Amino acid sequence: MTADREAIGRVFRVESGRSVAALIAMFGDIDLAEDAVQDAFAIAVRRWPAEGMPPNPGGWITVTARNRAIDKVRRDARGNELLRDTTMEPTGADTVPDDRLRLIFTCCHPALAPQSQVELTLRLLCGLSTADVARAFLTNEPAMAKRLVRTKHKIKAANIPYRIPDDTELPDRLRAVQAAIYLTYSTGYCEPHRSPDLSGEAIDLGRMLRLLMPDEPEVAGLLALMLLTQARRRSRTDSTGELVLLRDQDRRLWDRALIREGHSLVRWCLRRNEPGHYQLEAAIAAVHAEAPAFEDTDWQQILALYDQLMTVAPTPVVALNRAVAVGEVHGAARGLHEIDQINLPSYYPFHAARAEFLHRQGHFEDAVRAFRTAAWLAPDGAERRYLQRRLHSC
């Protein structure tokens, strides 16, 4: 099989997380694992174009990286001691998923700040370069490199274990893992200028977590939510990059294969009857995906799901989304009344939703003020431009 730099790059994105996880399992050293995998890919860049890509590229990278790591350890003063504690046989395919799961839980340990959890997850498991992670968080590469170093040092200093948590720890730790994955997805979906691949990377992590924890309904719910949201991505902006709201999207552009997969996961969750935050949000996304047109949306069902979600995750943002559903079912006045019970003064969708309901009722001056506030609070980009257009149209 021929191997140009583009093909090797694809292998890196797919296999680097597996190889890094396998080497951390062997040596217990994140920096050593990262450096060894980078060395292995540097060797691949030199050899594969002439020799061809091996039948199992990921296995080749892992074995080569392991050998490079052994060489480095032998040169270290602690080399002999560390090598005695190291499993020298290549990691088998059946153990790699466990290694990756351990690494996810290590990256998302509660001792680390939420942003640090996401940054390290992107770097180690998604194979993003430090420059890519820096772009994702709107900072420069040297600053991100320092942050990643500090995070890895904190893992070492705090003696954070490289293992799957005990059953008693798992619920809290799993929530952190899911939050990191979903934040990664949302960043890539809502702000693709940061990194166009982030949402795809998050879905890959969601698939991995689903593969490794197949009996967890919330893991299935998270993956379903991302898939059903991703299915609408092509229709979210027009050819000029301007925002298109759900009611105006061309549903012929929606990815039906992702919708079918998402629906299948939602049905699996419903059979388990253990509703959770991600499962209910996925169910709401599934109802939207079922409607052939916006006017056909089953808002009664969506409102019922939001009522249930409020009992599971009673946050102001969920309350706002429920209020929008109330307005669609019972009219703008009722929706506005629900919104005005919520305290989200710095959240631009709050003001945008108020503006829309005010406009529907003919309260144009109040709608203008609300649209102006929403546009001022919105991040620079398609959302702000849309709100400015709505402001001028009023």
mmCIF file of C-alpha atoms in Angstrom:
data_model
loop_
_atom_site.group_PDB
_atom_site.id
_atom_site.type_symbol
_atom_site.label_atom_id
_atom_site.label_comp_id
_atom_site.label_asym_id
_atom_site.label_seq_id
_atom_site.Cartn_x
_atom_site.Cartn_y
_atom_site.Cartn_z
ATOM 1 C CA MET A 1 0.000 0.000 0.000
ATOM 2 C CA THR A 2 1.438 3.376 -1.013
ATOM 3 C CA ALA A 3 1.929 5.961 1.694
ATOM 4 C CA ASP A 4 2.202 9.679 1.034
ATOM 5 C CA ARG A 5 2.214 12.321 3.768
ATOM 6 C CA GLU A 6 -1.566 12.741 3.580
ATOM 7 C CA ALA A 7 -2.120 9.005 4.113
ATOM 8 C CA ILE A 8 0.357 8.954 6.999
ATOM 9 C CA GLY A 9 -1.424 11.970 8.486
ATOM 10 C CA ARG A 10 -4.722 10.065 8.415
ATOM 11 C CA VAL A 11 -3.059 7.149 10.190
ATOM 12 C CA PHE A 12 -1.721 9.544 12.813
ATOM 13 C CA ARG A 13 -5.165 10.994 13.523
ATOM 14 C CA VAL A 14 -6.710 7.524 13.848
ATOM 15 C CA GLU A 15 -3.923 5.618 15.612
ATOM 16 C CA SER A 16 -1.919 8.088 17.687
ATOM 17 C CA GLY A 17 -4.377 8.072 20.598
ATOM 18 C CA ARG A 18 -4.341 4.283 20.709
ATOM 19 C CA SER A 19 -0.553 4.169 20.618
ATOM 20 C CA VAL A 20 -0.119 6.871 23.258
ATOM 21 C CA ALA A 21 -2.607 5.090 25.536
ATOM 22 C CA ALA A 22 -0.833 1.759 25.054
ATOM 23 C CA LEU A 23 2.572 3.244 25.893
ATOM 24 C CA ILE A 24 1.276 5.072 28.952
ATOM 25 C CA ALA A 25 -0.086 1.713 30.106
ATOM 26 C CA MET A 26 3.373 0.176 29.605
ATOM 27 C CA PHE A 27 5.563 2.935 31.046
ATOM 28 C CA GLY A 28 3.268 5.124 33.147
ATOM 29 C CA ASP A 29 4.817 8.289 31.682
ATOM 30 C CA ILE A 30 2.763 10.626 29.469
ATOM 31 C CA ASP A 31 5.725 12.615 28.127
ATOM 32 C CA LEU A 32 7.690 9.482 27.291
ATOM 33 C CA ALA A 33 4.673 8.008 25.485
ATOM 34 C CA GLU A 34 4.009 11.158 23.467
ATOM 35 C CA ASP A 35 7.653 11.563 22.445
ATOM 36 C CA ALA A 36 7.986 7.916 21.450
ATOM 37 C CA VAL A 37 4.852 7.993 19.289
ATOM 38 C CA GLN A 38 6.029 11.190 17.615
ATOM 39 C CA ASP A 39 9.373 9.491 16.910
ATOM 40 C CA ALA A 40 7.584 6.475 15.449
ATOM 41 C CA PHE A 41 5.603 8.629 13.047
ATOM 42 C CA ALA A 42 8.761 10.519 12.066
ATOM 43 C CA ILE A 43 10.291 7.146 11.151
ATOM 44 C CA ALA A 44 7.111 6.249 9.220
ATOM 45 C CA VAL A 45 7.359 9.476 7.218
ATOM 46 C CA ARG A 46 10.873 8.496 6.173
ATOM 47 C CA ARG A 47 10.238 4.812 5.474
ATOM 48 C CA TRP A 48 6.659 4.276 4.337
ATOM 49 C CA PRO A 49 6.750 6.303 1.111
ATOM 50 C CA ALA A 50 9.553 4.058 -0.156
ATOM 51 C CA GLU A 51 8.699 0.764 1.550
ATOM 52 C CA GLY A 52 4.903 1.034 1.501
ATOM 53 C CA MET A 53 2.476 1.169 4.403
ATOM 54 C CA PRO A 54 2.521 -1.966 6.587
ATOM 55 C CA PRO A 55 -0.598 -4.163 6.747
ATOM 56 C CA ASN A 56 -1.292 -3.029 10.323
ATOM 57 C CA PRO A 57 -0.114 0.616 10.491
ATOM 58 C CA GLY A 58 -1.333 1.154 14.054
ATOM 59 C CA GLY A 59 0.427 -1.948 15.340
ATOM 60 C CA TRP A 60 3.623 -0.925 13.537
ATOM 61 C CA ILE A 61 3.480 2.526 15.165
ATOM 62 C CA THR A 62 2.852 1.100 18.635
ATOM 63 C CA VAL A 63 5.677 -1.459 18.416
ATOM 64 C CA THR A 64 8.114 1.081 16.945
ATOM 65 C CA ALA A 65 7.155 3.653 19.584
ATOM 66 C CA ARG A 66 7.579 1.051 22.329
ATOM 67 C CA ASN A 67 11.072 0.238 21.090
ATOM 68 C CA ARG A 68 11.970 3.944 20.962
ATOM 69 C CA ALA A 69 10.651 4.381 24.491
ATOM 70 C CA ILE A 70 12.702 1.423 25.713
ATOM 71 C CA ASP A 71 15.826 2.989 24.184
ATOM 72 C CA LYS A 72 15.114 6.272 25.956
ATOM 73 C CA VAL A 73 14.428 4.560 29.266
ATOM 74 C CA ARG A 74 17.679 2.614 29.059
ATOM 75 C CA ARG A 75 19.577 5.875 28.701
ATOM 76 C CA ASP A 76 17.837 7.271 31.767
ATOM 77 C CA ALA A 77 19.295 6.800 35.249
ATOM 78 C CA ARG A 78 16.092 5.038 36.326
ATOM 79 C CA GLY A 79 15.982 2.947 33.183
ATOM 80 C CA ASN A 80 16.677 -0.473 34.606
ATOM 81 C CA GLU A 81 14.153 -0.026 37.414
ATOM 82 C CA LEU A 82 11.439 1.188 35.076
ATOM 83 C CA LEU A 83 12.096 -1.535 32.530
ATOM 84 C CA ARG A 84 11.727 -4.200 35.199
ATOM 85 C CA ASP A 85 8.211 -2.874 35.860
ATOM 86 C CA THR A 86 7.309 -2.596 32.188
ATOM 87 C CA THR A 87 5.361 -5.180 30.206
ATOM 88 C CA MET A 88 7.693 -5.909 27.308
ATOM 89 C CA GLU A 89 5.267 -7.791 25.104
ATOM 90 C CA PRO A 90 3.371 -5.713 22.514
ATOM 91 C CA THR A 91 -0.048 -4.597 23.644
ATOM 92 C CA GLY A 92 -2.692 -6.866 22.139
ATOM 93 C CA ALA A 93 -5.625 -5.444 20.201
ATOM 94 C CA ASP A 94 -8.079 -6.540 22.873
ATOM 95 C CA THR A 95 -6.334 -4.497 25.585
ATOM 96 C CA VAL A 96 -6.004 -1.255 23.614
ATOM 97 C CA PRO A 97 -9.600 -0.114 24.325
ATOM 98 C CA ASP A 98 -8.972 -0.495 28.067
ATOM 99 C CA ASP A 99 -5.823 1.600 27.713
ATOM 100 C CA ARG A 100 -7.755 4.341 25.947
ATOM 101 C CA LEU A 101 -10.513 4.265 28.517
ATOM 102 C CA ARG A 102 -7.957 4.625 31.313
ATOM 103 C CA LEU A 103 -6.448 7.582 29.483
ATOM 104 C CA ILE A 104 -9.845 9.283 29.058
ATOM 105 C CA PHE A 105 -10.511 8.986 32.774
ATOM 106 C CA THR A 106 -7.011 10.219 33.577
ATOM 107 C CA CYS A 107 -7.470 13.290 31.369
ATOM 108 C CA CYS A 108 -10.834 13.984 32.994
ATOM 109 C CA HIS A 109 -9.859 13.488 36.636
ATOM 110 C CA PRO A 110 -11.790 15.919 38.886
ATOM 111 C CA ALA A 111 -8.505 17.281 40.258
ATOM 112 C CA LEU A 112 -7.999 18.965 36.861
ATOM 113 C CA ALA A 113 -9.851 22.074 35.734
ATOM 114 C CA PRO A 114 -12.605 21.386 33.152
ATOM 115 C CA GLN A 115 -10.771 23.277 30.400
ATOM 116 C CA SER A 116 -7.555 21.386 31.162
ATOM 117 C CA GLN A 117 -9.495 18.128 30.856
ATOM 118 C CA VAL A 118 -10.633 19.029 27.340
ATOM 119 C CA GLU A 119 -7.227 20.325 26.265
ATOM 120 C CA LEU A 120 -5.434 17.179 27.377
ATOM 121 C CA THR A 121 -8.101 14.934 25.864
ATOM 122 C CA LEU A 122 -7.703 16.649 22.496
ATOM 123 C CA ARG A 123 -3.939 16.429 22.668
ATOM 124 C CA LEU A 124 -3.514 12.830 23.790
ATOM 125 C CA LEU A 125 -6.550 10.975 22.511
ATOM 126 C CA CYS A 126 -7.605 12.965 19.432
ATOM 127 C CA GLY A 127 -4.071 13.367 18.114
ATOM 128 C CA LEU A 128 -4.423 17.136 17.707
ATOM 129 C CA SER A 129 -1.159 19.033 17.668
ATOM 130 C CA THR A 130 -0.452 21.638 20.317
ATOM 131 C CA ALA A 131 -1.081 24.271 17.627
ATOM 132 C CA ASP A 132 -4.501 22.727 16.848
ATOM 133 C CA VAL A 133 -5.470 22.715 20.529
ATOM 134 C CA ALA A 134 -4.271 26.308 20.833
ATOM 135 C CA ARG A 135 -6.512 27.362 17.937
ATOM 136 C CA ALA A 136 -9.444 25.565 19.534
ATOM 137 C CA PHE A 137 -9.070 27.724 22.653
ATOM 138 C CA LEU A 138 -8.122 30.950 20.858
ATOM 139 C CA THR A 139 -4.619 31.168 22.246
ATOM 140 C CA ASN A 140 -1.104 30.871 20.849
ATOM 141 C CA GLU A 141 0.935 27.702 20.623
ATOM 142 C CA PRO A 142 3.596 28.578 23.244
ATOM 143 C CA ALA A 143 0.923 29.452 25.815
ATOM 144 C CA MET A 144 -0.948 26.215 25.122
ATOM 145 C CA ALA A 145 2.279 24.208 25.335
ATOM 146 C CA LYS A 146 2.872 25.635 28.820
ATOM 147 C CA ARG A 147 -0.694 24.846 29.872
ATOM 148 C CA LEU A 148 -0.411 21.261 28.690
ATOM 149 C CA VAL A 149 2.897 20.858 30.504
ATOM 150 C CA ARG A 150 1.367 22.213 33.713
ATOM 151 C CA THR A 151 -1.576 19.828 33.404
ATOM 152 C CA LYS A 152 0.688 16.817 32.905
ATOM 153 C CA HIS A 153 2.842 17.900 35.831
ATOM 154 C CA LYS A 154 -0.280 18.173 37.984
ATOM 155 C CA ILE A 155 -1.240 14.604 37.056
ATOM 156 C CA LYS A 156 2.203 13.457 38.110
ATOM 157 C CA ALA A 157 2.410 15.585 41.269
ATOM 158 C CA ALA A 158 -1.087 14.627 42.412
ATOM 159 C CA ASN A 159 -0.336 10.970 41.645
ATOM 160 C CA ILE A 160 -3.525 10.734 39.594
ATOM 161 C CA PRO A 161 -3.948 7.031 38.840
ATOM 162 C CA TYR A 162 -3.946 5.697 35.307
ATOM 163 C CA ARG A 163 -6.919 3.401 35.709
ATOM 164 C CA ILE A 164 -10.630 3.019 35.288
ATOM 165 C CA PRO A 165 -12.278 4.301 38.488
ATOM 166 C CA ASP A 166 -13.813 1.945 41.021
ATOM 167 C CA ASP A 167 -17.553 1.424 40.804
ATOM 168 C CA THR A 168 -18.090 3.868 43.659
ATOM 169 C CA GLU A 169 -16.192 6.603 41.787
ATOM 170 C CA LEU A 170 -17.488 5.883 38.319
ATOM 171 C CA PRO A 171 -20.707 7.982 38.244
ATOM 172 C CA ASP A 172 -18.959 11.259 39.101
ATOM 173 C CA ARG A 173 -15.957 10.517 36.896
ATOM 174 C CA LEU A 174 -18.114 9.469 33.959
ATOM 175 C CA ARG A 175 -19.948 12.790 34.092
ATOM 176 C CA ALA A 176 -16.635 14.630 33.742
ATOM 177 C CA VAL A 177 -15.653 12.494 30.758
ATOM 178 C CA GLN A 178 -18.978 13.100 29.047
ATOM 179 C CA ALA A 179 -18.846 16.829 29.767
ATOM 180 C CA ALA A 180 -15.372 17.060 28.235
ATOM 181 C CA ILE A 181 -16.473 15.186 25.112
ATOM 182 C CA TYR A 182 -19.631 17.255 24.674
ATOM 183 C CA LEU A 183 -17.800 20.542 25.227
ATOM 184 C CA THR A 184 -15.344 19.426 22.572
ATOM 185 C CA TYR A 185 -18.238 18.699 20.213
ATOM 186 C CA SER A 186 -20.041 21.976 20.922
ATOM 187 C CA THR A 187 -16.878 23.988 20.330
ATOM 188 C CA GLY A 188 -16.370 22.414 16.924
ATOM 189 C CA TYR A 189 -20.044 22.663 15.954
ATOM 190 C CA CYS A 190 -20.808 26.197 17.116
ATOM 191 C CA GLU A 191 -17.414 27.712 16.364
ATOM 192 C CA PRO A 192 -15.934 25.748 13.435
ATOM 193 C CA HIS A 193 -13.412 28.529 12.756
ATOM 194 C CA ARG A 194 -11.542 27.327 15.847
ATOM 195 C CA SER A 195 -10.946 23.880 14.376
ATOM 196 C CA PRO A 196 -13.166 22.324 11.705
ATOM 197 C CA ASP A 197 -12.383 18.795 12.914
ATOM 198 C CA LEU A 198 -13.310 19.212 16.576
ATOM 199 C CA SER A 199 -16.885 17.961 16.286
ATOM 200 C CA GLY A 200 -15.707 14.893 14.365
ATOM 201 C CA GLU A 201 -13.050 14.233 16.989
ATOM 202 C CA ALA A 202 -15.682 14.412 19.725
ATOM 203 C CA ILE A 203 -17.936 11.966 17.896
ATOM 204 C CA ASP A 204 -14.990 9.579 17.576
ATOM 205 C CA LEU A 205 -14.474 9.813 21.343
ATOM 206 C CA GLY A 206 -18.180 9.233 21.885
ATOM 207 C CA ARG A 207 -18.047 6.119 19.714
ATOM 208 C CA MET A 208 -15.029 4.909 21.668
ATOM 209 C CA LEU A 209 -16.768 5.448 24.990
ATOM 210 C CA ARG A 210 -19.855 3.672 23.689
ATOM 211 C CA LEU A 211 -17.721 0.740 22.541
ATOM 212 C CA LEU A 212 -15.977 0.542 25.878
ATOM 213 C CA MET A 213 -19.074 1.090 28.051
ATOM 214 C CA PRO A 214 -21.892 -0.473 26.015
ATOM 215 C CA ASP A 215 -24.311 -0.823 28.946
ATOM 216 C CA GLU A 216 -24.279 2.841 30.016
ATOM 217 C CA PRO A 217 -27.464 4.577 28.757
ATOM 218 C CA GLU A 218 -26.037 8.085 29.183
ATOM 219 C CA VAL A 219 -23.031 7.155 27.038
ATOM 220 C CA ALA A 220 -25.434 6.051 24.297
ATOM 221 C CA GLY A 221 -27.455 9.223 24.826
ATOM 222 C CA LEU A 222 -24.401 11.432 24.438
ATOM 223 C CA LEU A 223 -23.402 9.751 21.191
ATOM 224 C CA ALA A 224 -26.984 9.945 19.879
ATOM 225 C CA LEU A 225 -27.172 13.659 20.716
ATOM 226 C CA MET A 226 -23.952 14.410 18.841
ATOM 227 C CA LEU A 227 -24.957 12.319 15.821
ATOM 228 C CA LEU A 228 -28.404 13.883 15.531
ATOM 229 C CA THR A 229 -26.956 17.374 15.878
ATOM 230 C CA GLN A 230 -24.181 16.640 13.403
ATOM 231 C CA ALA A 231 -26.773 15.399 10.894
ATOM 232 C CA ARG A 232 -28.030 19.001 10.522
ATOM 233 C CA ARG A 233 -24.632 20.620 10.251
ATOM 234 C CA ARG A 234 -24.566 21.142 6.471
ATOM 235 C CA SER A 235 -27.795 23.125 6.610
ATOM 236 C CA ARG A 236 -26.803 25.292 9.590
ATOM 237 C CA THR A 237 -25.144 27.932 7.393
ATOM 238 C CA ASP A 238 -25.778 29.043 3.820
ATOM 239 C CA SER A 239 -23.273 29.260 0.960
ATOM 240 C CA THR A 240 -21.961 32.588 2.303
ATOM 241 C CA GLY A 241 -21.460 31.271 5.838
ATOM 242 C CA GLU A 242 -24.503 33.028 7.302
ATOM 243 C CA LEU A 243 -26.541 31.331 10.028
ATOM 244 C CA VAL A 244 -29.746 29.504 9.034
ATOM 245 C CA LEU A 245 -32.198 28.836 11.861
ATOM 246 C CA LEU A 246 -33.778 25.400 12.287
ATOM 247 C CA ARG A 247 -37.132 26.604 10.938
ATOM 248 C CA ASP A 248 -35.505 27.734 7.677
ATOM 249 C CA GLN A 249 -33.041 24.894 7.080
ATOM 250 C CA ASP A 250 -33.152 22.789 3.919
ATOM 251 C CA ARG A 251 -33.892 19.398 5.433
ATOM 252 C CA ARG A 252 -32.847 17.665 2.226
ATOM 253 C CA LEU A 253 -29.274 18.424 3.329
ATOM 254 C CA TRP A 254 -29.647 16.530 6.592
ATOM 255 C CA ASP A 255 -27.555 13.373 6.861
ATOM 256 C CA ARG A 256 -30.099 10.558 6.997
ATOM 257 C CA ALA A 257 -27.520 7.901 7.885
ATOM 258 C CA LEU A 258 -26.545 9.817 11.036
ATOM 259 C CA ILE A 259 -30.225 10.354 11.853
ATOM 260 C CA ARG A 260 -30.958 6.636 11.559
ATOM 261 C CA GLU A 261 -28.006 5.806 13.796
ATOM 262 C CA GLY A 262 -29.051 8.424 16.326
ATOM 263 C CA HIS A 263 -32.650 7.193 16.339
ATOM 264 C CA SER A 264 -31.469 3.625 16.900
ATOM 265 C CA LEU A 265 -29.487 4.719 19.959
ATOM 266 C CA VAL A 266 -32.424 6.723 21.312
ATOM 267 C CA ARG A 267 -34.731 3.714 20.969
ATOM 268 C CA TRP A 268 -32.150 1.595 22.813
ATOM 269 C CA CYS A 269 -32.114 4.160 25.624
ATOM 270 C CA LEU A 270 -35.903 4.224 25.815
ATOM 271 C CA ARG A 271 -35.983 0.464 26.281
ATOM 272 C CA ARG A 272 -33.604 0.820 29.231
ATOM 273 C CA ASN A 273 -35.950 3.336 30.884
ATOM 274 C CA GLU A 274 -33.169 5.056 32.832
ATOM 275 C CA PRO A 275 -33.611 8.638 31.562
ATOM 276 C CA GLY A 276 -30.710 11.013 31.925
ATOM 277 C CA HIS A 277 -29.654 14.433 30.684
ATOM 278 C CA TYR A 278 -28.019 13.364 27.403
ATOM 279 C CA GLN A 279 -30.674 10.761 26.617
ATOM 280 C CA LEU A 280 -33.486 13.302 26.934
ATOM 281 C CA GLU A 281 -31.664 15.907 24.858
ATOM 282 C CA ALA A 282 -31.045 13.237 22.227
ATOM 283 C CA ALA A 283 -34.740 12.334 22.275
ATOM 284 C CA ILE A 284 -35.620 15.991 21.675
ATOM 285 C CA ALA A 285 -33.168 16.122 18.759
ATOM 286 C CA ALA A 286 -34.731 12.931 17.405
ATOM 287 C CA VAL A 287 -38.217 14.513 17.394
ATOM 288 C CA HIS A 288 -36.857 17.472 15.419
ATOM 289 C CA ALA A 289 -35.156 15.098 12.988
ATOM 290 C CA GLU A 290 -38.415 13.195 12.378
ATOM 291 C CA ALA A 291 -40.326 16.254 11.168
ATOM 292 C CA PRO A 292 -40.322 16.614 7.360
ATOM 293 C CA ALA A 293 -40.823 20.380 7.816
ATOM 294 C CA PHE A 294 -40.584 22.782 10.740
ATOM 295 C CA GLU A 295 -44.371 23.195 10.738
ATOM 296 C CA ASP A 296 -44.728 19.448 11.285
ATOM 297 C CA THR A 297 -42.624 19.422 14.467
ATOM 298 C CA ASP A 298 -44.327 17.649 17.366
ATOM 299 C CA TRP A 299 -43.912 20.440 19.902
ATOM 300 C CA GLN A 300 -46.197 18.741 22.389
ATOM 301 C CA GLN A 301 -43.787 15.809 22.575
ATOM 302 C CA ILE A 302 -40.791 18.145 22.781
ATOM 303 C CA LEU A 303 -42.415 20.055 25.649
ATOM 304 C CA ALA A 304 -43.117 16.787 27.482
ATOM 305 C CA LEU A 305 -39.458 15.800 27.079
ATOM 306 C CA TYR A 306 -38.341 19.203 28.399
ATOM 307 C CA ASP A 307 -40.630 18.781 31.393
ATOM 308 C CA GLN A 308 -38.863 15.499 32.100
ATOM 309 C CA LEU A 309 -35.444 17.061 31.479
ATOM 310 C CA MET A 310 -36.221 19.770 34.043
ATOM 311 C CA THR A 311 -36.572 17.078 36.690
ATOM 312 C CA VAL A 312 -33.188 15.580 35.733
ATOM 313 C CA ALA A 313 -31.178 18.736 34.955
ATOM 314 C CA PRO A 314 -33.061 21.820 36.224
ATOM 315 C CA THR A 315 -30.657 24.420 34.825
ATOM 316 C CA PRO A 316 -31.594 27.906 33.597
ATOM 317 C CA VAL A 317 -30.562 26.988 30.042
ATOM 318 C CA VAL A 318 -32.860 23.944 30.038
ATOM 319 C CA ALA A 319 -35.622 26.181 31.439
ATOM 320 C CA LEU A 320 -35.059 28.618 28.567
ATOM 321 C CA ASN A 321 -35.297 25.883 25.964
ATOM 322 C CA ARG A 322 -38.440 24.593 27.634
ATOM 323 C CA ALA A 323 -39.916 28.111 27.543
ATOM 324 C CA VAL A 324 -39.369 28.232 23.778
ATOM 325 C CA ALA A 325 -41.265 24.946 23.463
ATOM 326 C CA VAL A 326 -44.047 26.381 25.650
ATOM 327 C CA GLY A 327 -44.286 29.318 23.241
ATOM 328 C CA GLU A 328 -44.576 26.998 20.262
ATOM 329 C CA VAL A 329 -47.341 24.974 21.953
ATOM 330 C CA HIS A 330 -49.280 27.632 23.852
ATOM 331 C CA GLY A 331 -48.409 30.855 22.053
ATOM 332 C CA ALA A 332 -45.866 33.661 22.283
ATOM 333 C CA ALA A 333 -47.417 35.349 25.340
ATOM 334 C CA ARG A 334 -47.169 32.174 27.408
ATOM 335 C CA GLY A 335 -43.634 31.531 26.183
ATOM 336 C CA LEU A 336 -42.567 35.072 27.066
ATOM 337 C CA HIS A 337 -44.085 34.717 30.537
ATOM 338 C CA GLU A 338 -42.003 31.550 31.071
ATOM 339 C CA ILE A 339 -38.827 33.262 29.823
ATOM 340 C CA ASP A 340 -39.306 36.208 32.163
ATOM 341 C CA GLN A 341 -39.139 33.826 35.142
ATOM 342 C CA ILE A 342 -35.554 32.891 34.175
ATOM 343 C CA ASN A 343 -32.420 34.800 35.201
ATOM 344 C CA LEU A 344 -29.873 34.649 32.363
ATOM 345 C CA PRO A 345 -28.901 38.301 31.808
ATOM 346 C CA SER A 346 -25.533 37.527 30.170
ATOM 347 C CA TYR A 347 -26.722 34.703 27.902
ATOM 348 C CA TYR A 348 -27.438 36.006 24.417
ATOM 349 C CA PRO A 349 -29.955 33.242 23.449
ATOM 350 C CA PHE A 350 -32.090 34.387 26.402
ATOM 351 C CA HIS A 351 -32.447 37.865 24.916
ATOM 352 C CA ALA A 352 -32.844 36.485 21.384
ATOM 353 C CA ALA A 353 -35.735 34.233 22.475
ATOM 354 C CA ARG A 354 -37.399 37.165 24.309
ATOM 355 C CA ALA A 355 -36.994 39.307 21.192
ATOM 356 C CA GLU A 356 -38.632 36.713 18.942
ATOM 357 C CA PHE A 357 -41.677 36.320 21.214
ATOM 358 C CA LEU A 358 -41.973 40.095 21.665
ATOM 359 C CA HIS A 359 -41.849 40.533 17.900
ATOM 360 C CA ARG A 360 -44.558 37.901 17.369
ATOM 361 C CA GLN A 361 -46.834 39.840 19.720
ATOM 362 C CA GLY A 362 -46.226 43.128 17.908
ATOM 363 C CA HIS A 363 -44.137 44.695 20.707
ATOM 364 C CA PHE A 364 -41.600 45.988 18.207
ATOM 365 C CA GLU A 365 -39.785 48.567 20.361
ATOM 366 C CA ASP A 366 -39.217 46.022 23.117
ATOM 367 C CA ALA A 367 -38.143 43.476 20.504
ATOM 368 C CA VAL A 368 -35.580 45.915 19.111
ATOM 369 C CA ARG A 369 -34.082 46.438 22.571
ATOM 370 C CA ALA A 370 -33.903 42.695 23.181
ATOM 371 C CA PHE A 371 -32.341 41.993 19.767
ATOM 372 C CA ARG A 372 -29.799 44.761 20.375
ATOM 373 C CA THR A 373 -28.794 43.226 23.714
ATOM 374 C CA ALA A 374 -28.571 39.747 22.185
ATOM 375 C CA ALA A 375 -26.380 40.985 19.336
ATOM 376 C CA TRP A 376 -24.102 42.815 21.745
ATOM 377 C CA LEU A 377 -23.656 39.696 23.905
ATOM 378 C CA ALA A 378 -23.278 37.210 21.022
ATOM 379 C CA PRO A 379 -19.783 36.093 19.973
ATOM 380 C CA ASP A 380 -18.391 37.650 16.846
ATOM 381 C CA GLY A 381 -19.455 35.525 13.896
ATOM 382 C CA ALA A 382 -22.549 34.128 12.208
ATOM 383 C CA GLU A 383 -24.741 34.360 15.330
ATOM 384 C CA ARG A 384 -24.030 38.048 15.841
ATOM 385 C CA ARG A 385 -24.549 38.852 12.153
ATOM 386 C CA TYR A 386 -27.898 37.045 12.183
ATOM 387 C CA LEU A 387 -29.066 38.963 15.256
ATOM 388 C CA GLN A 388 -27.975 42.240 13.699
ATOM 389 C CA ARG A 389 -30.030 41.415 10.600
ATOM 390 C CA ARG A 390 -33.054 40.651 12.796
ATOM 391 C CA LEU A 391 -32.483 43.919 14.643
ATOM 392 C CA HIS A 392 -32.535 45.912 11.409
ATOM 393 C CA SER A 393 -35.590 44.022 10.128
ATOM 394 C CA CYS A 394 -37.542 45.208 13.183
#
